[in-house]
Short mmCIF file of C-alpha atoms in Angstrom, two decimals:
data_model
loop_
_atom_site.label_atom_id
_atom_site.label_comp_id
_atom_site.label_asym_id
_atom_site.label_seq_id
_atom_site.Cartn_x
_atom_site.Cartn_y
_atom_site.Cartn_z
CA MET Z 6 -40.38 33.80 20.95
CA LYS Z 7 -40.31 30.05 21.99
CA ALA Z 8 -40.06 29.09 18.46
CA ASN Z 9 -37.01 31.36 17.73
CA ALA Z 10 -35.25 30.13 20.86
CA MET Z 11 -35.76 26.55 19.55
CA ILE Z 12 -34.43 27.47 16.14
CA LEU Z 13 -31.43 29.35 17.69
CA GLY Z 14 -30.58 26.32 19.80
CA LEU Z 15 -30.86 23.92 16.85
CA SER Z 16 -28.76 26.23 14.92
CA LEU Z 17 -25.96 26.33 17.60
CA VAL Z 18 -26.02 22.29 17.86
CA VAL Z 19 -25.79 21.93 14.02
CA GLY Z 20 -22.93 24.44 13.80
CA ALA Z 21 -21.09 22.70 16.58
CA LEU Z 22 -21.48 19.20 14.83
CA GLY Z 23 -20.55 20.64 11.51
CA SER Z 24 -17.44 22.22 12.76
CA ALA Z 25 -16.36 19.09 14.41
CA VAL Z 26 -16.56 16.95 11.15
CA PRO Z 27 -13.74 18.62 9.39
CA ALA Z 28 -11.33 18.32 12.17
CA SER Z 29 -11.79 14.36 12.37
CA ALA Z 30 -11.86 14.10 8.67
CA GLN Z 31 -8.53 15.89 8.45
CA ALA Z 32 -6.94 13.61 11.32
CA ALA Z 33 -8.04 10.57 9.33
CA THR Z 34 -6.35 11.51 6.13
CA ALA Z 35 -3.03 12.19 7.98
CA GLN Z 36 -2.45 8.47 8.72
CA ASN Z 37 -0.37 5.80 6.93
CA ILE Z 38 -2.39 3.00 5.08
CA ASN Z 39 -0.92 -0.65 5.46
CA ILE Z 40 -1.91 -3.69 3.43
CA SER Z 41 -0.98 -7.23 4.42
CA GLY Z 42 1.03 -9.46 2.18
CA THR Z 43 -1.92 -11.69 2.20
CA ALA Z 44 -3.56 -9.38 -0.33
CA CYS Z 45 -1.01 -10.25 -2.82
CA LYS Z 46 -1.54 -12.43 -5.80
CA ASN Z 47 0.41 -14.70 -8.05
CA TYR Z 48 1.82 -12.49 -10.90
CA ASN Z 49 1.89 -15.34 -13.53
CA ALA Z 50 -1.35 -17.40 -13.72
CA SER Z 51 0.53 -20.64 -14.08
CA GLU Z 52 2.37 -20.23 -10.77
CA ALA Z 53 -0.70 -19.86 -8.73
CA LEU Z 54 -0.22 -23.11 -6.84
CA ASP Z 55 3.31 -22.01 -5.88
CA ILE Z 56 2.25 -19.06 -3.75
CA ASP Z 57 1.30 -19.86 -0.11
CA TYR Z 58 -0.45 -17.62 2.43
CA LEU Z 59 0.37 -17.07 6.11
CA THR Z 60 -1.23 -15.18 8.68
CA SER Z 61 1.86 -12.83 8.50
CA GLY Z 62 2.16 -12.51 4.66
CA VAL Z 63 2.83 -14.28 1.45
CA ARG Z 64 5.69 -16.69 0.29
CA ASN Z 65 6.76 -18.98 -2.51
CA LEU Z 66 6.67 -22.62 -2.12
CA ASN Z 67 8.44 -23.72 -5.58
CA ALA Z 68 12.22 -24.23 -5.61
CA SER Z 69 12.57 -21.39 -8.20
CA PRO Z 70 11.81 -17.67 -7.58
CA ARG Z 71 8.23 -16.45 -8.17
CA SER Z 72 6.61 -13.22 -8.38
CA VAL Z 73 3.61 -11.72 -6.54
CA ILE Z 74 1.78 -8.52 -7.15
CA CYS Z 75 0.25 -6.51 -4.43
CA PRO Z 76 -2.07 -3.35 -4.43
CA ILE Z 77 -0.82 -0.46 -2.20
CA ALA Z 78 -3.96 1.24 -0.80
CA ARG Z 79 -3.31 5.12 -0.25
CA HIS Z 80 -4.93 8.46 0.31
CA PRO Z 81 -5.03 10.49 -2.81
CA VAL Z 82 -2.09 12.91 -2.64
CA THR Z 83 -1.68 16.44 -4.02
CA GLY Z 84 2.12 16.54 -4.14
CA PRO Z 85 4.05 15.05 -7.02
CA GLY Z 86 5.41 12.24 -4.99
CA GLN Z 87 4.78 9.79 -2.29
CA ALA Z 88 6.80 7.44 0.00
CA TYR Z 89 6.24 3.75 0.87
CA TYR Z 90 7.48 1.00 2.98
CA VAL Z 91 7.67 -2.75 1.94
CA ASP Z 92 8.32 -5.10 4.83
CA GLY Z 93 9.47 -8.66 4.79
CA SER Z 94 11.97 -11.49 5.68
CA ASN Z 95 14.50 -13.57 4.09
CA TYR Z 96 16.01 -16.97 5.23
CA ALA Z 97 19.24 -18.94 4.42
CA GLY Z 98 20.85 -15.93 2.69
CA ALA Z 99 18.00 -15.54 -0.02
CA SER Z 100 16.95 -12.21 -1.42
CA THR Z 101 13.71 -10.53 -2.35
CA THR Z 102 13.45 -7.90 -5.31
CA CYS Z 103 10.51 -5.52 -5.51
CA THR Z 104 9.35 -2.69 -7.71
CA VAL Z 105 6.97 -0.16 -6.55
CA SER Z 106 4.92 1.44 -9.46
CA ALA Z 107 2.45 4.18 -9.98
CA TYR Z 108 -0.18 4.54 -12.69
CA ASP Z 109 -2.76 7.11 -13.43
CA TYR Z 110 -6.47 6.32 -13.34
CA ASN Z 111 -6.35 5.52 -17.04
CA GLY Z 112 -3.51 3.09 -16.68
CA THR Z 113 -0.79 5.49 -17.90
CA TYR Z 114 2.59 4.68 -16.27
CA LEU Z 115 3.85 7.38 -14.12
CA SER Z 116 7.01 6.15 -12.11
CA SER Z 117 8.56 3.27 -10.48
CA THR Z 118 11.69 2.31 -8.22
CA SER Z 119 13.09 -0.95 -7.59
CA PHE Z 120 15.19 -2.45 -4.59
CA THR Z 121 16.70 -5.86 -3.51
CA ARG Z 122 16.95 -6.88 0.01
CA SER Z 123 18.64 -9.94 1.57
CA ASP Z 124 18.22 -8.94 5.25
CA ALA Z 125 16.71 -11.39 7.64
CA THR Z 126 13.88 -8.86 8.28
CA TYR Z 127 13.63 -5.77 6.24
CA SER Z 128 11.50 -2.60 6.13
CA ASN Z 129 12.55 -1.00 2.96
CA TYR Z 130 11.75 2.80 2.60
CA THR Z 131 11.23 4.12 -0.93
CA SER Z 132 9.50 6.87 -2.72
CA LEU Z 133 8.04 7.44 -6.06
CA PRO Z 134 8.86 10.95 -7.80
CA THR Z 135 5.52 11.03 -9.51
CA VAL Z 136 2.13 9.86 -8.52
CA SER Z 137 -1.33 11.04 -9.40
CA TYR Z 138 -4.18 12.24 -7.20
CA TRP Z 139 -6.57 9.71 -8.89
CA GLY Z 140 -3.84 7.10 -9.45
CA TYR Z 141 -3.03 3.54 -8.28
CA THR Z 142 0.20 2.06 -6.82
CA THR Z 143 1.31 -1.56 -6.85
CA VAL Z 144 4.36 -3.44 -5.64
CA LEU Z 145 5.65 -6.51 -7.75
CA CYS Z 146 8.00 -8.71 -5.71
CA THR Z 147 10.07 -11.86 -6.68
CA LEU Z 148 10.03 -14.10 -3.71
CA PRO Z 149 12.92 -16.61 -3.15
CA GLY Z 150 12.24 -20.32 -3.82
CA GLY Z 151 11.62 -22.93 -1.24
CA ALA Z 152 9.70 -20.61 1.35
CA ASN Z 153 12.91 -18.74 2.00
CA GLY Z 154 11.05 -15.35 2.23
CA VAL Z 155 8.03 -13.82 3.28
CA LEU Z 156 6.46 -10.53 2.06
CA PHE Z 157 4.75 -9.04 5.13
CA GLY Z 158 3.12 -6.21 3.19
CA ALA Z 159 3.38 -2.46 2.10
CA SER Z 160 2.36 0.89 3.52
CA ALA Z 161 1.77 4.16 1.92
CA ILE Z 162 3.14 7.06 3.92
CA ASP Z 163 1.13 10.26 4.40
CA SER Z 164 3.30 13.24 4.84
#
């Protein structure tokens, strides 16, 4: 009798813990994922020394525009598309051009969208019409020369 009561008690505790896990796991997947511009890398190998990293992001020290490429971490999505924010700043009338692209797990191109911003500070909302559950996304930005722009980072938006 005592053994049955103990088994029943353990079953109730395991059941309560088991039901709590899906709720917290579901809450975690309903959040946006941000990545700092410090995760970006020079797009062209010969321009590696032109790219400078700050605590707030990445910039280009060369007088000519230079490109950086950044991963965009994200939760796998089941819908056909996904939204993103790309954040940065420009100085002295400079502009930054970026392209957000999606690829399947095997490298097959899925979709992309581009924008150019010349705002002093920007948070550019964009979306891709086609992404893959197992795929990847990147943002390729051409930064203005002379340290006249900083790419702060990118965010994948969970909806």
